[in-house]
Amino acid sequence: PGPDGRFAACCDLRDSSVLIDHKYQAVDEGTVRLGPHVDRGLLTLISNPAEVEIRVDDEWVRPYCPERFAGKHVMLVLVGFTLEKATNGLLRAALHRVVSSGGPRRSFVLDVRAPASMVV
């Protein structure tokens, strides 16, 4: 919402997809910036996913490979809780977290959401 609150008055953000600009300050390498969670929407698209770890077979892994994608624009797509429920578990929501690689980080996240009125 803007400083005068007009945006919030005209829009119900629970029904809207949201683009979020995450700016993280530099912290020690290995510091958990955002703890384990599953996003509630349908899909989450994450730019600059170098610090994102996903849970696979009881291990935290980084799907981003700097050796393979260096200098390229990379987008990580994660399945959210609502899509897992809508597919009856065929697609599984991705448990993930953000762990610092030592420097500052900026990432854009698009949270694609279903309308709150959708019946699953």
mmCIF file of C-alpha atoms in Angstrom:
data_model
loop_
_atom_site.group_PDB
_atom_site.id
_atom_site.type_symbol
_atom_site.label_atom_id
_atom_site.label_comp_id
_atom_site.label_asym_id
_atom_site.label_seq_id
_atom_site.Cartn_x
_atom_site.Cartn_y
_atom_site.Cartn_z
ATOM 1 C CA PRO A 1 0.000 0.000 0.000
ATOM 2 C CA GLY A 2 1.050 3.556 -0.599
ATOM 3 C CA PRO A 3 1.646 5.996 2.240
ATOM 4 C CA ASP A 4 -1.956 7.229 1.983
ATOM 5 C CA GLY A 5 -3.354 3.657 2.056
ATOM 6 C CA ARG A 6 -5.332 4.030 -1.195
ATOM 7 C CA PHE A 7 -3.851 0.910 -2.801
ATOM 8 C CA ALA A 8 -4.905 -1.238 0.138
ATOM 9 C CA ALA A 9 -8.424 0.188 0.013
ATOM 10 C CA CYS A 10 -8.963 -0.789 -3.623
ATOM 11 C CA CYS A 11 -7.390 -4.228 -3.665
ATOM 12 C CA ASP A 12 -7.705 -7.418 -1.608
ATOM 13 C CA LEU A 13 -4.143 -8.779 -1.670
ATOM 14 C CA ARG A 14 -5.279 -12.236 -0.542
ATOM 15 C CA ASP A 15 -6.689 -12.772 -4.049
ATOM 16 C CA SER A 16 -3.819 -11.184 -5.941
ATOM 17 C CA SER A 17 -0.558 -12.480 -7.243
ATOM 18 C CA VAL A 18 2.244 -10.483 -5.665
ATOM 19 C CA LEU A 19 5.670 -9.344 -6.896
ATOM 20 C CA ILE A 20 8.043 -8.889 -3.956
ATOM 21 C CA ASP A 21 11.435 -7.154 -4.045
ATOM 22 C CA HIS A 22 13.604 -8.825 -1.373
ATOM 23 C CA LYS A 23 16.724 -6.896 -0.348
ATOM 24 C CA TYR A 24 18.994 -8.639 2.140
ATOM 25 C CA GLN A 25 21.988 -7.032 3.873
ATOM 26 C CA ALA A 26 25.325 -8.840 3.982
ATOM 27 C CA VAL A 27 25.508 -11.369 6.835
ATOM 28 C CA ASP A 28 27.869 -14.201 7.681
ATOM 29 C CA GLU A 29 27.937 -17.090 5.219
ATOM 30 C CA GLY A 30 25.641 -19.902 6.312
ATOM 31 C CA THR A 31 23.257 -17.632 8.214
ATOM 32 C CA VAL A 32 19.641 -18.635 7.604
ATOM 33 C CA ARG A 33 18.015 -15.510 6.184
ATOM 34 C CA LEU A 34 14.530 -17.034 5.911
ATOM 35 C CA GLY A 35 13.683 -20.286 7.680
ATOM 36 C CA PRO A 36 12.067 -23.396 6.190
ATOM 37 C CA HIS A 37 8.615 -22.784 4.751
ATOM 38 C CA VAL A 38 6.194 -23.675 1.961
ATOM 39 C CA ASP A 39 4.591 -20.845 -0.008
ATOM 40 C CA ARG A 40 0.791 -20.829 0.080
ATOM 41 C CA GLY A 41 0.134 -19.865 -3.534
ATOM 42 C CA LEU A 42 0.055 -21.876 -6.755
ATOM 43 C CA LEU A 43 3.589 -21.151 -7.951
ATOM 44 C CA THR A 44 6.512 -19.062 -6.778
ATOM 45 C CA LEU A 45 9.034 -17.718 -9.296
ATOM 46 C CA ILE A 46 12.346 -16.584 -7.761
ATOM 47 C CA SER A 47 14.998 -14.554 -9.565
ATOM 48 C CA ASN A 48 18.603 -14.816 -8.383
ATOM 49 C CA PRO A 49 18.038 -18.143 -6.581
ATOM 50 C CA ALA A 50 21.686 -18.723 -5.623
ATOM 51 C CA GLU A 51 20.930 -18.771 -1.870
ATOM 52 C CA VAL A 52 17.703 -20.787 -2.033
ATOM 53 C CA GLU A 53 17.855 -24.337 -0.712
ATOM 54 C CA ILE A 54 15.110 -26.915 -1.164
ATOM 55 C CA ARG A 55 14.491 -30.022 0.913
ATOM 56 C CA VAL A 56 15.090 -33.245 -1.052
ATOM 57 C CA ASP A 57 15.219 -36.678 0.613
ATOM 58 C CA ASP A 58 15.866 -35.156 4.068
ATOM 59 C CA GLU A 59 18.773 -33.008 2.808
ATOM 60 C CA TRP A 60 19.020 -29.297 2.015
ATOM 61 C CA VAL A 61 20.270 -28.811 -1.555
ATOM 62 C CA ARG A 62 20.872 -25.755 -3.719
ATOM 63 C CA PRO A 63 19.330 -26.328 -7.148
ATOM 64 C CA TYR A 64 21.252 -23.361 -8.564
ATOM 65 C CA CYS A 65 24.634 -24.376 -9.979
ATOM 66 C CA PRO A 66 26.956 -21.344 -10.393
ATOM 67 C CA GLU A 67 29.335 -23.269 -12.645
ATOM 68 C CA ARG A 68 26.527 -24.008 -15.093
ATOM 69 C CA PHE A 69 24.584 -20.750 -14.951
ATOM 70 C CA ALA A 70 27.278 -18.116 -14.303
ATOM 71 C CA GLY A 71 26.430 -14.833 -16.002
ATOM 72 C CA LYS A 72 22.940 -16.012 -17.010
ATOM 73 C CA HIS A 73 19.559 -14.889 -15.760
ATOM 74 C CA VAL A 74 18.028 -17.798 -13.851
ATOM 75 C CA MET A 75 14.507 -18.241 -12.496
ATOM 76 C CA LEU A 76 13.583 -20.938 -9.974
ATOM 77 C CA VAL A 77 9.949 -22.125 -10.084
ATOM 78 C CA LEU A 78 8.519 -23.713 -6.929
ATOM 79 C CA VAL A 79 5.160 -25.435 -6.502
ATOM 80 C CA GLY A 80 3.064 -23.900 -3.704
ATOM 81 C CA PHE A 81 0.653 -25.333 -1.155
ATOM 82 C CA THR A 82 -2.501 -24.473 -3.144
ATOM 83 C CA LEU A 83 -1.244 -26.232 -6.287
ATOM 84 C CA GLU A 84 -0.324 -29.318 -4.230
ATOM 85 C CA LYS A 85 -3.891 -29.458 -2.906
ATOM 86 C CA ALA A 86 -5.430 -28.734 -6.340
ATOM 87 C CA THR A 87 -3.495 -31.662 -7.884
ATOM 88 C CA ASN A 88 -4.283 -33.944 -4.936
ATOM 89 C CA GLY A 89 -0.558 -34.232 -4.165
ATOM 90 C CA LEU A 90 0.577 -35.064 -7.714
ATOM 91 C CA LEU A 91 2.704 -31.901 -7.569
ATOM 92 C CA ARG A 92 4.335 -31.392 -4.165
ATOM 93 C CA ALA A 93 4.871 -28.022 -2.526
ATOM 94 C CA ALA A 94 8.568 -27.241 -2.163
ATOM 95 C CA LEU A 95 9.868 -26.845 1.375
ATOM 96 C CA HIS A 96 12.607 -24.246 1.027
ATOM 97 C CA ARG A 97 14.735 -21.717 2.901
ATOM 98 C CA VAL A 98 17.232 -18.943 2.143
ATOM 99 C CA VAL A 99 20.800 -19.328 3.465
ATOM 100 C CA SER A 100 23.380 -16.561 3.104
ATOM 101 C CA SER A 101 26.387 -16.971 0.852
ATOM 102 C CA GLY A 102 28.092 -14.085 2.664
ATOM 103 C CA GLY A 103 27.195 -10.962 0.697
ATOM 104 C CA PRO A 104 24.180 -8.784 0.134
ATOM 105 C CA ARG A 105 21.354 -10.275 -1.927
ATOM 106 C CA ARG A 106 18.498 -8.918 -3.987
ATOM 107 C CA SER A 107 15.824 -11.159 -5.409
ATOM 108 C CA PHE A 108 12.432 -10.670 -7.021
ATOM 109 C CA VAL A 109 9.757 -13.192 -6.082
ATOM 110 C CA LEU A 110 6.472 -13.589 -7.958
ATOM 111 C CA ASP A 111 3.898 -15.357 -5.806
ATOM 112 C CA VAL A 112 1.164 -16.633 -8.156
ATOM 113 C CA ARG A 113 -2.009 -17.049 -6.126
ATOM 114 C CA ALA A 114 -5.451 -18.515 -6.746
ATOM 115 C CA PRO A 115 -8.559 -16.511 -5.802
ATOM 116 C CA ALA A 116 -9.534 -16.971 -2.150
ATOM 117 C CA SER A 117 -12.977 -18.040 -3.397
ATOM 118 C CA MET A 118 -11.534 -21.067 -5.257
ATOM 119 C CA VAL A 119 -12.784 -24.386 -3.898
ATOM 120 C CA VAL A 120 -10.202 -27.181 -3.917
#
